[in-house]
mmCIF file of C-alpha atoms in Angstrom:
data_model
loop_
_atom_site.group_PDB
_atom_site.id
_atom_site.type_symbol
_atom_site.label_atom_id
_atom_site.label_comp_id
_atom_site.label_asym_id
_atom_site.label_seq_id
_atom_site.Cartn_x
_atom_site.Cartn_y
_atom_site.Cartn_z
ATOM 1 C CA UNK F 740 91.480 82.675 130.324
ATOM 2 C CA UNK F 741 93.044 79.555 132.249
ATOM 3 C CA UNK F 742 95.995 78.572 130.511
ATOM 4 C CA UNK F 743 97.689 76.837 133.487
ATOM 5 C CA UNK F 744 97.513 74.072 131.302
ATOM 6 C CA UNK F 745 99.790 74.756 128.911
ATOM 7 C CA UNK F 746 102.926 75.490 130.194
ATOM 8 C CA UNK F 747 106.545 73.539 130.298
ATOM 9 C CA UNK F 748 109.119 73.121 132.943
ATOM 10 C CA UNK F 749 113.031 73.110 132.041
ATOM 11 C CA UNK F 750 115.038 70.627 133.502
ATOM 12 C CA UNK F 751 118.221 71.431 133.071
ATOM 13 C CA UNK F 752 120.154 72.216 128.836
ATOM 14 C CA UNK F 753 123.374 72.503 127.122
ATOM 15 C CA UNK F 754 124.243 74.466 124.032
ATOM 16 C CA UNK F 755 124.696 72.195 121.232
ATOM 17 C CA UNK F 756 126.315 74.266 118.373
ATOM 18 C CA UNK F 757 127.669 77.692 118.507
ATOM 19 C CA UNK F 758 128.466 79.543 115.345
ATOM 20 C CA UNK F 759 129.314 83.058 114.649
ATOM 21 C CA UNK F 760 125.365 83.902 114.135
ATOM 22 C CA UNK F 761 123.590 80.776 115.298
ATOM 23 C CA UNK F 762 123.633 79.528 119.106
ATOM 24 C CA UNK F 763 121.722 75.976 119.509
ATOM 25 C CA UNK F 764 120.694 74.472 122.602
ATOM 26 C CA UNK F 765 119.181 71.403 123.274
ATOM 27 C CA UNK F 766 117.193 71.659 126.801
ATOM 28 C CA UNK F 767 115.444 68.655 128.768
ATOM 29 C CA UNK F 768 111.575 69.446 129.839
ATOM 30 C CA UNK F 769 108.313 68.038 131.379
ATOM 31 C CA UNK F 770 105.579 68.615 129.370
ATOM 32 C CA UNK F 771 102.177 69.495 131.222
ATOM 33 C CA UNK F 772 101.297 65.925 130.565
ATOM 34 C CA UNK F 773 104.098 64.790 133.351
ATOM 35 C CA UNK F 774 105.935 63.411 130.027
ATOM 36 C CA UNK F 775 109.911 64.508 129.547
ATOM 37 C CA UNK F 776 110.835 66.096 125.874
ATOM 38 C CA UNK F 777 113.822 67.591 124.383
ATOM 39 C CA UNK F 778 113.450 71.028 122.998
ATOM 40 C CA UNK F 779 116.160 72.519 120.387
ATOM 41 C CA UNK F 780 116.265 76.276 120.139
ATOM 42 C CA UNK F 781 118.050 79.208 119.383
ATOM 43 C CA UNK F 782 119.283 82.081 121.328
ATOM 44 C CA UNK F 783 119.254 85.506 119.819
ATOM 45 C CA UNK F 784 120.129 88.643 120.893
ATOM 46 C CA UNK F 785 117.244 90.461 119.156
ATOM 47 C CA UNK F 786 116.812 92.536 116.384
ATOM 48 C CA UNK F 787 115.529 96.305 115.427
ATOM 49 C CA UNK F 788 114.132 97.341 112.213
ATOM 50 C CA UNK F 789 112.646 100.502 110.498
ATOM 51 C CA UNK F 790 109.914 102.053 108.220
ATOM 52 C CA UNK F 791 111.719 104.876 107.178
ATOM 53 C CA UNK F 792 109.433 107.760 105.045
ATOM 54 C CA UNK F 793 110.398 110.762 103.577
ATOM 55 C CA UNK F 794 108.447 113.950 103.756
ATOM 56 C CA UNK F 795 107.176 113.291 99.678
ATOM 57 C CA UNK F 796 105.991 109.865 101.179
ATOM 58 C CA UNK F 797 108.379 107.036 99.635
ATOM 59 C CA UNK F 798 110.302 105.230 101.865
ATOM 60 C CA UNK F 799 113.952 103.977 102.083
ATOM 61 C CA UNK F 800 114.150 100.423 100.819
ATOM 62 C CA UNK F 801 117.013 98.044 100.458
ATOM 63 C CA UNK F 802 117.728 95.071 98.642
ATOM 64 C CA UNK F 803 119.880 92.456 100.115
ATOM 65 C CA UNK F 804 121.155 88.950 99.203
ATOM 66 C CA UNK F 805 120.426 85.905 101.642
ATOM 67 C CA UNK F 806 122.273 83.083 100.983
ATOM 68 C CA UNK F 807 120.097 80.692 102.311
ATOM 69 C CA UNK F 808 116.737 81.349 99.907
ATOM 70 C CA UNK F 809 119.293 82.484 97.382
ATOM 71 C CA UNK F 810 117.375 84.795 96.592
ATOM 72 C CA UNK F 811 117.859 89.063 96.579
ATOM 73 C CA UNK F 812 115.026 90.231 98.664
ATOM 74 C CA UNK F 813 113.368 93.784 99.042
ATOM 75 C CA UNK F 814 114.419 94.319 103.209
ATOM 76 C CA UNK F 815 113.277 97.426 105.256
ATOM 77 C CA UNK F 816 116.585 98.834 107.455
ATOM 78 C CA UNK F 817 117.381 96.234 110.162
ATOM 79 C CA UNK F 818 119.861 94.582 112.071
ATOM 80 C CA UNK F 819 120.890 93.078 115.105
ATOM 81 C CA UNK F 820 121.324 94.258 118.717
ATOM 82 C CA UNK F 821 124.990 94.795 119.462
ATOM 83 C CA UNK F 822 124.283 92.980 123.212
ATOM 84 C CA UNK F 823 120.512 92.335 125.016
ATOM 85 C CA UNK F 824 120.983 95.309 126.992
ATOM 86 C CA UNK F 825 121.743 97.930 124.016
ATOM 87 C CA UNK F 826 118.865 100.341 123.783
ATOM 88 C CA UNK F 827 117.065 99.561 120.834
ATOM 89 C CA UNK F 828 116.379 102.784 119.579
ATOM 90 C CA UNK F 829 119.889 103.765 119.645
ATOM 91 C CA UNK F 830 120.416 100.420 117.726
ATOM 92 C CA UNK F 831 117.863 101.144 114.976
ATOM 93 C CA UNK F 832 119.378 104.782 114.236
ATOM 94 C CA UNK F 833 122.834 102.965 113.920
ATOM 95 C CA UNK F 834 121.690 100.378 111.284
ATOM 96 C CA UNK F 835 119.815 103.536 109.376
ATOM 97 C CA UNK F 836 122.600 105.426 109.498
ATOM 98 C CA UNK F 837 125.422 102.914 108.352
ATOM 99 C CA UNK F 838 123.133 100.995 106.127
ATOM 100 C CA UNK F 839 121.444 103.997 104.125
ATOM 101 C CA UNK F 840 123.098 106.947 105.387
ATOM 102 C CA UNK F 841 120.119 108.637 106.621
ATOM 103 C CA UNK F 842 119.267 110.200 109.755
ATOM 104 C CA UNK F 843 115.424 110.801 111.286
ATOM 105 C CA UNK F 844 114.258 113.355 113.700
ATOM 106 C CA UNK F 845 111.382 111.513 114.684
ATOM 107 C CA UNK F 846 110.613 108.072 115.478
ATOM 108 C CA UNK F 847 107.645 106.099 116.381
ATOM 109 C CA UNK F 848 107.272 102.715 117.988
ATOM 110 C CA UNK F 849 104.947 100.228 116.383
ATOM 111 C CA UNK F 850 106.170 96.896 119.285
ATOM 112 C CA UNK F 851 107.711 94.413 118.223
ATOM 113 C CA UNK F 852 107.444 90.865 116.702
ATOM 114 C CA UNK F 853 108.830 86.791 117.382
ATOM 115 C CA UNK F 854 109.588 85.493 113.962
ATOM 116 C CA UNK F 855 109.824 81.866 115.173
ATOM 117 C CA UNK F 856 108.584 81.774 118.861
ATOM 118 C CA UNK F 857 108.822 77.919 118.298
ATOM 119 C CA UNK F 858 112.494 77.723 118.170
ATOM 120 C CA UNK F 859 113.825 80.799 118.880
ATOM 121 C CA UNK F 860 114.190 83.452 121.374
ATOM 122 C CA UNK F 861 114.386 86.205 118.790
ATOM 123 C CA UNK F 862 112.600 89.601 119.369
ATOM 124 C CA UNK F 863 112.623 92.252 116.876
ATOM 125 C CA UNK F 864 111.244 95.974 117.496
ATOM 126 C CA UNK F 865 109.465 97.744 114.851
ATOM 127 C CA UNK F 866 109.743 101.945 114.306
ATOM 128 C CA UNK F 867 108.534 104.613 111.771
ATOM 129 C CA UNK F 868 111.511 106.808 111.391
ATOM 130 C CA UNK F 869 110.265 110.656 109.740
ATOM 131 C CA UNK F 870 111.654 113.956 109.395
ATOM 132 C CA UNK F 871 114.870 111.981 106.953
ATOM 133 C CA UNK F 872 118.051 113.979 106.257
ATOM 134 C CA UNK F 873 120.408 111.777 104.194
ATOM 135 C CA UNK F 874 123.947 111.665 105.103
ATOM 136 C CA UNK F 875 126.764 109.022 103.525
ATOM 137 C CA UNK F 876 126.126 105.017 103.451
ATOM 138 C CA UNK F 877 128.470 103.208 106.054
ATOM 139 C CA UNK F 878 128.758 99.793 105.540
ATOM 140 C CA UNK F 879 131.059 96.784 106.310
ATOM 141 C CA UNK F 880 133.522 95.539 104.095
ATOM 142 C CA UNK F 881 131.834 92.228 103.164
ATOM 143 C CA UNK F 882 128.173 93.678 103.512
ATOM 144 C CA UNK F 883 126.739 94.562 100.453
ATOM 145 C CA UNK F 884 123.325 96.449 100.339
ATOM 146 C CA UNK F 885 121.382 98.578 97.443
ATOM 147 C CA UNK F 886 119.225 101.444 98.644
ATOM 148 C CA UNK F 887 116.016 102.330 96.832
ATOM 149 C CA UNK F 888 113.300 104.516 97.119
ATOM 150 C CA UNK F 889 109.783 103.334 96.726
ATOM 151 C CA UNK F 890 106.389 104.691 97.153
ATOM 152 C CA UNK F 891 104.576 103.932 100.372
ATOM 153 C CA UNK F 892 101.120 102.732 98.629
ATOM 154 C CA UNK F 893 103.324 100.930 95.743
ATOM 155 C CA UNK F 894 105.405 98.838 98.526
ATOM 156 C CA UNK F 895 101.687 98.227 100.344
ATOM 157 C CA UNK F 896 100.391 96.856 96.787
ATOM 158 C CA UNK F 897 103.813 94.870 96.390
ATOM 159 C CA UNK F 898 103.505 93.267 100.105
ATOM 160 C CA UNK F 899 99.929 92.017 98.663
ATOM 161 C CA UNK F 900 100.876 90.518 95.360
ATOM 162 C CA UNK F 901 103.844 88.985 97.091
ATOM 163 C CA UNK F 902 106.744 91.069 95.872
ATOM 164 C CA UNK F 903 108.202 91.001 99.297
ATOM 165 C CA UNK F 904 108.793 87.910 101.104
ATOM 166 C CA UNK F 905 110.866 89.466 104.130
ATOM 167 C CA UNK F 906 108.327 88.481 107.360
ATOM 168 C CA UNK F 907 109.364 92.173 109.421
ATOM 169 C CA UNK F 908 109.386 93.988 106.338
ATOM 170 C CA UNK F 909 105.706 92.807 104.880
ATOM 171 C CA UNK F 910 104.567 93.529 108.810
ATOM 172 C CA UNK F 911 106.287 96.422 109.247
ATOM 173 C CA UNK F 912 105.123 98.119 106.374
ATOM 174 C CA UNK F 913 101.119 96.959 106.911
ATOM 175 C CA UNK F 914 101.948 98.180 110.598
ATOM 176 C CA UNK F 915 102.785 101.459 109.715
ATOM 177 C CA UNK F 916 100.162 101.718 106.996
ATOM 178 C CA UNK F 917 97.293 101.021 109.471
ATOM 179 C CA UNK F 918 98.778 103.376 112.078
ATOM 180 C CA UNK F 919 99.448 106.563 109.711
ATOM 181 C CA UNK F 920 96.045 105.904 108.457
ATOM 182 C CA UNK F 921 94.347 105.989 111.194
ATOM 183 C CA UNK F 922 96.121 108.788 112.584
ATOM 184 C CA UNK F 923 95.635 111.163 109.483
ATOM 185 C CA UNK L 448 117.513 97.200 89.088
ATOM 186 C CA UNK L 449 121.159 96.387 88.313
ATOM 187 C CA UNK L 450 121.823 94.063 91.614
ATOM 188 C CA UNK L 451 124.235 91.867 90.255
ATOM 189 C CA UNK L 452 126.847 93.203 92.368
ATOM 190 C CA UNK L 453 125.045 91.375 95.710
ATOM 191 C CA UNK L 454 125.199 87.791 94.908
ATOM 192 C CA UNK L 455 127.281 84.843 97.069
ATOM 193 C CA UNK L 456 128.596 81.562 95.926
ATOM 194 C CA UNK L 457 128.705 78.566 97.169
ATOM 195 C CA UNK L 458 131.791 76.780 97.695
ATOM 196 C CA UNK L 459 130.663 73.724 100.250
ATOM 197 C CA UNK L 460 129.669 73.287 103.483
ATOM 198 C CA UNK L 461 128.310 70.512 105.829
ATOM 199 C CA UNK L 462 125.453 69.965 108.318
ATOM 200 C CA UNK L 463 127.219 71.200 111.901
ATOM 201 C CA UNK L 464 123.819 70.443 113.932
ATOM 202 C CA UNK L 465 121.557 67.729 113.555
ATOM 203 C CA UNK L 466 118.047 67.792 116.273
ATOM 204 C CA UNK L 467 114.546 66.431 116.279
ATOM 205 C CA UNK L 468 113.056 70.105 114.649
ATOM 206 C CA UNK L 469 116.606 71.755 113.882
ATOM 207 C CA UNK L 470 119.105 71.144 110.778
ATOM 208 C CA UNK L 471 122.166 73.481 111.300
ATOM 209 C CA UNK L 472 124.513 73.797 108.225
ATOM 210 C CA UNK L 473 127.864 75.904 107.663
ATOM 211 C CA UNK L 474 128.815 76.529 104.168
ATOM 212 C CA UNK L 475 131.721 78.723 102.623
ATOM 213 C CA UNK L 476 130.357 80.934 100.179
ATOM 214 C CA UNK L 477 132.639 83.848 97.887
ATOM 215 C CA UNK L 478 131.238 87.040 98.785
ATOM 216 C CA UNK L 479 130.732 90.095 96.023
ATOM 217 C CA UNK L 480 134.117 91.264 96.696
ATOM 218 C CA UNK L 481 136.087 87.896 96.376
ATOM 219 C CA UNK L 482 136.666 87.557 99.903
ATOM 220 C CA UNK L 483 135.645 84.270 101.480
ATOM 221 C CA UNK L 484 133.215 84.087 104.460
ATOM 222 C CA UNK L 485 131.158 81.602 106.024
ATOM 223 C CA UNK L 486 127.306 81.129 106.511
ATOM 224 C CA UNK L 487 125.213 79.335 109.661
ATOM 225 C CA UNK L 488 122.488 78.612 108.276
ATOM 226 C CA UNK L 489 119.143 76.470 109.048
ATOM 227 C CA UNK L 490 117.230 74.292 106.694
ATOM 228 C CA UNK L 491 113.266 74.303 107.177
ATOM 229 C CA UNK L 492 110.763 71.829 105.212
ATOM 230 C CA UNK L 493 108.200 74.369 105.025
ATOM 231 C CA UNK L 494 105.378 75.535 106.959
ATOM 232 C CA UNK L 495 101.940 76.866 106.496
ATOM 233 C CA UNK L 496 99.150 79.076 108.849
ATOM 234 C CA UNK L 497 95.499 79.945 108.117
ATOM 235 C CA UNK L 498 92.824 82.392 109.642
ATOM 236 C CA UNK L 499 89.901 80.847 109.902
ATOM 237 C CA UNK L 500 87.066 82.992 109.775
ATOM 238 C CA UNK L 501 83.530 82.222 111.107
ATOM 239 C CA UNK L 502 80.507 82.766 109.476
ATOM 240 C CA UNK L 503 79.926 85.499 112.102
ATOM 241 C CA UNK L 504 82.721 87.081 112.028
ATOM 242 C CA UNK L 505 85.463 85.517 114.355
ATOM 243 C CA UNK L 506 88.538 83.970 114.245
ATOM 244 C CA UNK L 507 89.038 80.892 115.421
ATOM 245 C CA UNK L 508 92.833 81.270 117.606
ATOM 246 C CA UNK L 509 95.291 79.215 119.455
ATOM 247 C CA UNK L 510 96.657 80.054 123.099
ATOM 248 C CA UNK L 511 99.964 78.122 122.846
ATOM 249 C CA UNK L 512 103.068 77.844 125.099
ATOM 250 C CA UNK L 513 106.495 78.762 123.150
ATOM 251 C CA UNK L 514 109.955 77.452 125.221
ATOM 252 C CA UNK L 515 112.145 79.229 123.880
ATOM 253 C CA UNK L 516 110.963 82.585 124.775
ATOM 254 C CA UNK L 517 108.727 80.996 128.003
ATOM 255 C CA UNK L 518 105.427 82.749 127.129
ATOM 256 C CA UNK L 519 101.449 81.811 126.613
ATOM 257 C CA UNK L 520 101.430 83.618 122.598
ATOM 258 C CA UNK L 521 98.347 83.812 120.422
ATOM 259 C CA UNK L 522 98.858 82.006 117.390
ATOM 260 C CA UNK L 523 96.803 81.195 114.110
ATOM 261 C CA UNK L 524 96.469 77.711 113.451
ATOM 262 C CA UNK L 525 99.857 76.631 111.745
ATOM 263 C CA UNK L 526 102.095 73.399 110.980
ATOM 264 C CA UNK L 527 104.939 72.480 109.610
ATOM 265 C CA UNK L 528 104.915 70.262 106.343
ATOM 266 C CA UNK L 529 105.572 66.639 106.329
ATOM 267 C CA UNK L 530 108.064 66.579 103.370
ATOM 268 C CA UNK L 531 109.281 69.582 101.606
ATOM 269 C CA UNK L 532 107.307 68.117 98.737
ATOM 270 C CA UNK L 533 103.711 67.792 100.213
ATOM 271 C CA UNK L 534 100.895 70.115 99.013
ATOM 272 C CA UNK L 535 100.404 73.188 101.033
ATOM 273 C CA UNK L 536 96.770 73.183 100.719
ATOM 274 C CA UNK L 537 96.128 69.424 101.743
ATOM 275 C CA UNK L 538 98.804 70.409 105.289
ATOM 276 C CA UNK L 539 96.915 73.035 106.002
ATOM 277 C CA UNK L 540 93.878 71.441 105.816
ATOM 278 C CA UNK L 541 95.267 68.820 107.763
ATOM 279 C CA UNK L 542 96.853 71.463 110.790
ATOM 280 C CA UNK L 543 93.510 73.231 111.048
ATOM 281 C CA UNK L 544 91.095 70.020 111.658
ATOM 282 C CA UNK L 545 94.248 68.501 114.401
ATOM 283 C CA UNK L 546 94.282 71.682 116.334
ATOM 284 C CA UNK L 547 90.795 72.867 116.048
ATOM 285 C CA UNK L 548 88.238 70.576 115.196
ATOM 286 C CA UNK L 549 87.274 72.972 112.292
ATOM 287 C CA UNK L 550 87.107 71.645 108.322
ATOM 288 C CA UNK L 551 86.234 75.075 105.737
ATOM 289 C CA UNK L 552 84.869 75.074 101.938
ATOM 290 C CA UNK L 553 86.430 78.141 100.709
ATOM 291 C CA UNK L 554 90.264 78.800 100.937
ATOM 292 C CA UNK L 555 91.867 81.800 99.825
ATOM 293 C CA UNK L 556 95.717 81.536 99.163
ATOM 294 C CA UNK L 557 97.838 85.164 100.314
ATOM 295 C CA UNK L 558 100.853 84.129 99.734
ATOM 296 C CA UNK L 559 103.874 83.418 102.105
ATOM 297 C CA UNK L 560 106.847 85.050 104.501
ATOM 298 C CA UNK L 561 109.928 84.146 105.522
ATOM 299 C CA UNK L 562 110.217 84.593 108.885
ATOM 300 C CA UNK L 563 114.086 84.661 109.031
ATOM 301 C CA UNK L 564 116.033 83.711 105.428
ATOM 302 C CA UNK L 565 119.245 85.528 106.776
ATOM 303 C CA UNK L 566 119.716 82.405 108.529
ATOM 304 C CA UNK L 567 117.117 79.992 107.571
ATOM 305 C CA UNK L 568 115.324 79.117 104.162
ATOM 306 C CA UNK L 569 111.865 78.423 106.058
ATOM 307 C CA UNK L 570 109.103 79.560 104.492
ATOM 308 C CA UNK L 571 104.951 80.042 105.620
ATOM 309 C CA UNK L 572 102.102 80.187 103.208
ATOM 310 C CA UNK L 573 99.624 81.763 104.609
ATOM 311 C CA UNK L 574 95.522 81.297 103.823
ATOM 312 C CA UNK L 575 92.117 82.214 104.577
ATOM 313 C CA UNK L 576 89.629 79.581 105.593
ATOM 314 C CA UNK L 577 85.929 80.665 105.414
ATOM 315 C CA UNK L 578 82.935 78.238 105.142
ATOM 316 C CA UNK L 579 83.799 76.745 108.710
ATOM 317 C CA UNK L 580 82.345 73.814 109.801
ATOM 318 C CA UNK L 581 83.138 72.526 113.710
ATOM 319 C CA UNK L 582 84.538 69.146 114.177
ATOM 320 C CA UNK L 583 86.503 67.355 116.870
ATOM 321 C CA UNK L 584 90.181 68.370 118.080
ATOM 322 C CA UNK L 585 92.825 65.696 116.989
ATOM 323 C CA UNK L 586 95.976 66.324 118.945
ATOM 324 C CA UNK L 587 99.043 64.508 119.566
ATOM 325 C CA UNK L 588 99.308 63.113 123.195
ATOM 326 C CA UNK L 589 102.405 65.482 124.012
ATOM 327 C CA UNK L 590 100.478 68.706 122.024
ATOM 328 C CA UNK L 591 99.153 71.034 124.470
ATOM 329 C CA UNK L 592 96.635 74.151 122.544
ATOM 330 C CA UNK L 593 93.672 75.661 123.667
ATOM 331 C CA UNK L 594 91.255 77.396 120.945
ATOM 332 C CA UNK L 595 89.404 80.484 121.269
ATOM 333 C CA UNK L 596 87.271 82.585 119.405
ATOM 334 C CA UNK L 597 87.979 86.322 118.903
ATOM 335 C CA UNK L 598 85.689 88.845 117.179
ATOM 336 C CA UNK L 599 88.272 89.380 113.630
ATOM 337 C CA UNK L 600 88.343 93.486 114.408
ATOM 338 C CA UNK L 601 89.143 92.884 118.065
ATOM 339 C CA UNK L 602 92.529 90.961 116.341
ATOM 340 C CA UNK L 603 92.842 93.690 114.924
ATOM 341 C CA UNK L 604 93.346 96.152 117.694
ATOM 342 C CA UNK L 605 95.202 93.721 119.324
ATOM 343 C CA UNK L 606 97.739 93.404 116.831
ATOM 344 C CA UNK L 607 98.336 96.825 116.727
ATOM 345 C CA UNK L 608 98.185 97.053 120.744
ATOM 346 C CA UNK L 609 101.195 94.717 121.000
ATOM 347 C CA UNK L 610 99.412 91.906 122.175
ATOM 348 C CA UNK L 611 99.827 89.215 119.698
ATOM 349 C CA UNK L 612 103.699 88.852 119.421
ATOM 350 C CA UNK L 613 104.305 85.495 116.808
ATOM 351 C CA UNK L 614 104.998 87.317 112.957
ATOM 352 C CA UNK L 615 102.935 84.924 110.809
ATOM 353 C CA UNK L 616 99.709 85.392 113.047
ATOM 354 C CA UNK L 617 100.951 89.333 112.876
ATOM 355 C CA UNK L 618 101.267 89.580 109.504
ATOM 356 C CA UNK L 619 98.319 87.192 108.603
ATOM 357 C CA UNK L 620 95.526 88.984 110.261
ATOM 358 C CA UNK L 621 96.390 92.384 108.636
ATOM 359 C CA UNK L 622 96.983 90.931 105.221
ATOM 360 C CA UNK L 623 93.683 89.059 105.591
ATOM 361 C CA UNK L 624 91.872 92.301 106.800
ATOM 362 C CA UNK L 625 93.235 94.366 103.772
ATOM 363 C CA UNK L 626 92.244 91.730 101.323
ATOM 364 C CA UNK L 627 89.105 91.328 102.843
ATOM 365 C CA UNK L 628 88.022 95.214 103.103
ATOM 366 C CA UNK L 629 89.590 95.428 99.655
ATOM 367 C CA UNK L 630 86.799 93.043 97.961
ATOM 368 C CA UNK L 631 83.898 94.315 100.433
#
C-alpha cells in the first residue's frame, strides 16, 4: 500500500485548556497538499478495561452515571492509567479490584482500541480476566458504581439490541465472544 | 435495578474551550453524596459510520492519517453531522458518496456507541450499506483518504489480530458480521 500521501507535518503547538481530566492543544500543520491547518486534540494518558467471567459464565458488570449523556450506562471494569509508563496489566487488576472487589488468576489480552483517533491520543487495552475470587469493593469517596452480574450470551444479545451504548464495553464483550468461541 | 443512588446534578457551568472541531465545557454538578465536584466535559454534534458491503463480498475501507496519535488507521467510512438536528440516514449517505464514490439501495440501521461519554456526549450510529453502486470520490481540497477493498472475513481476522485500531470501525465490523451470520 503507498500511503505516503497521506500524512501531516507538525509545526510547532500549545496547549489550549487544561482541566483536571481534559488536556487541549491546538497544534499548527502542513497538510500533504503544502496547505497549513490547525488541529485541536486531546492528550490522554490511556486507559485499561476488562471482560471479567466467572467460572458459571456471567460476567462482572457495572453501572455507572456519566454526566455528560446523563444517562446511567451498563460499563465493563475500566479506568485510567495512573501515568503512560504504568504497566497496564497491573493497572487493569487495580481498577478490578477497587471497583468490584474481585481478583483473577488469569488474564488474556484481546489489544487494544482508539475511541476517537481524530481528536485524541487515547489508547485503551482490552483483557479477559478468569479464574474470579471476589474480595471487598474499594472505591473513592465521590465515585459511585453498582456491580452486577450478567450472563455472557444475555450481555452479547443486549450489545445487539442496543442495551449498551459504552464503545469499549460493546467491543470488548464481541471481542471476547469471538475469541472464547473460537477457542472452545 | 435500584440505581438511584448514582445520579449528578447540575448546578452551572460554562464553555472553557472553544476550537474549529472542539467545544470544552466545565460544569459544577452535586454528586450522590452531596459533595460538590466539577466535570470537563466535551460537546459533540453527532456522528455516523457505515460498512459498505459489496455484492461480492468486500468492504469498501479508508486508509486515513489521524494527528493526534500520528498513525496511517483503517477506518470505515464515517462523518460527523452537520447540525445536531440533521437525519442520520441522509449524513451518512452523504459521508459514504464524498469519501468513496459509492451510493447503496439497502441500509441496515445497528444502532450506535459512544466512544467516550465520561467526558464527551458524542455519539456514532452505525449502518450497513449493501446494494453498492460505484460513483466518483467528492473530497474536500484539504481531505486526504485513500479507499480500499478488503475481503469482509479478512476484516475480520484483522480486527481480532490488532490491526485495525479506531473503535467504531472495531466495533462495526463485528456487530455487522454477527448480524449478518445471524440472518444467513
Amino acid at each position: 500500500m503507498n500511503d505516503n500521501n497521506l500524512r501531516e507535518k507538525r509545526i510547532d503547538g500549545s496547549e489550549v485548556f487544561s482541566g483536571k481530566l481534559l488536556h487541549v492543544f491546538h497544534d499548527r500543520v502542513i497538510l500533504p497538499n503544502g496547505h497549513e491547518t490547525g488541529r485541536d486534540l486531546i492528550r490522554h494518558v490511556g486507559a485499561v478495561c476488562v471482560v471479567p467471567i466467572t467460572d458459571d459464565g456471567n460476567v462482572i458488570m457495572e453501572r455507572q452515571y456519566r454526566y455528560p449523556v446523563d444517562e446511567i450506562l451498563w460499563e465493563i471494569p475500566a479506568g485510567k492509567l495512573d501515568s503512560k509508563s504504568e504497566d497496564k496489566l497491573e493497572a487493569v487488576k487495580r481498577e478490578l479490584r477497587e471497583e468490584t472487589g474481585f481478583t483473577a488468576r488469569e488474564w488474556i489480552d484481546l489489544g487494544f482500541l482508539y475511541p476517537t483517533p481524530a481528536y485524541s491520543d487515547e489508547a485503551i487495552q482490552i483483557y479477559i480476566a478468569k479464574g474470579l475470587e471476589k474480595g471487598e469493593q474499594d472505591l473513592d469517596d465521590d465515585e459511585f458504581i453498582n456491580v452486577e452480574q450478567i450472563k455472557f450470551e444475555s450481555l452479547i444479545e443486549m450489545v445487539m439490541n442496543g442495551e449498551i451504548a459504552d464503545a469499549k464495553t460493546q467491543l470488548a464483550l464481541l471481542k471476547a465472544k469471538l475469541y472464547l468461541d473460537k477457542k472452545a
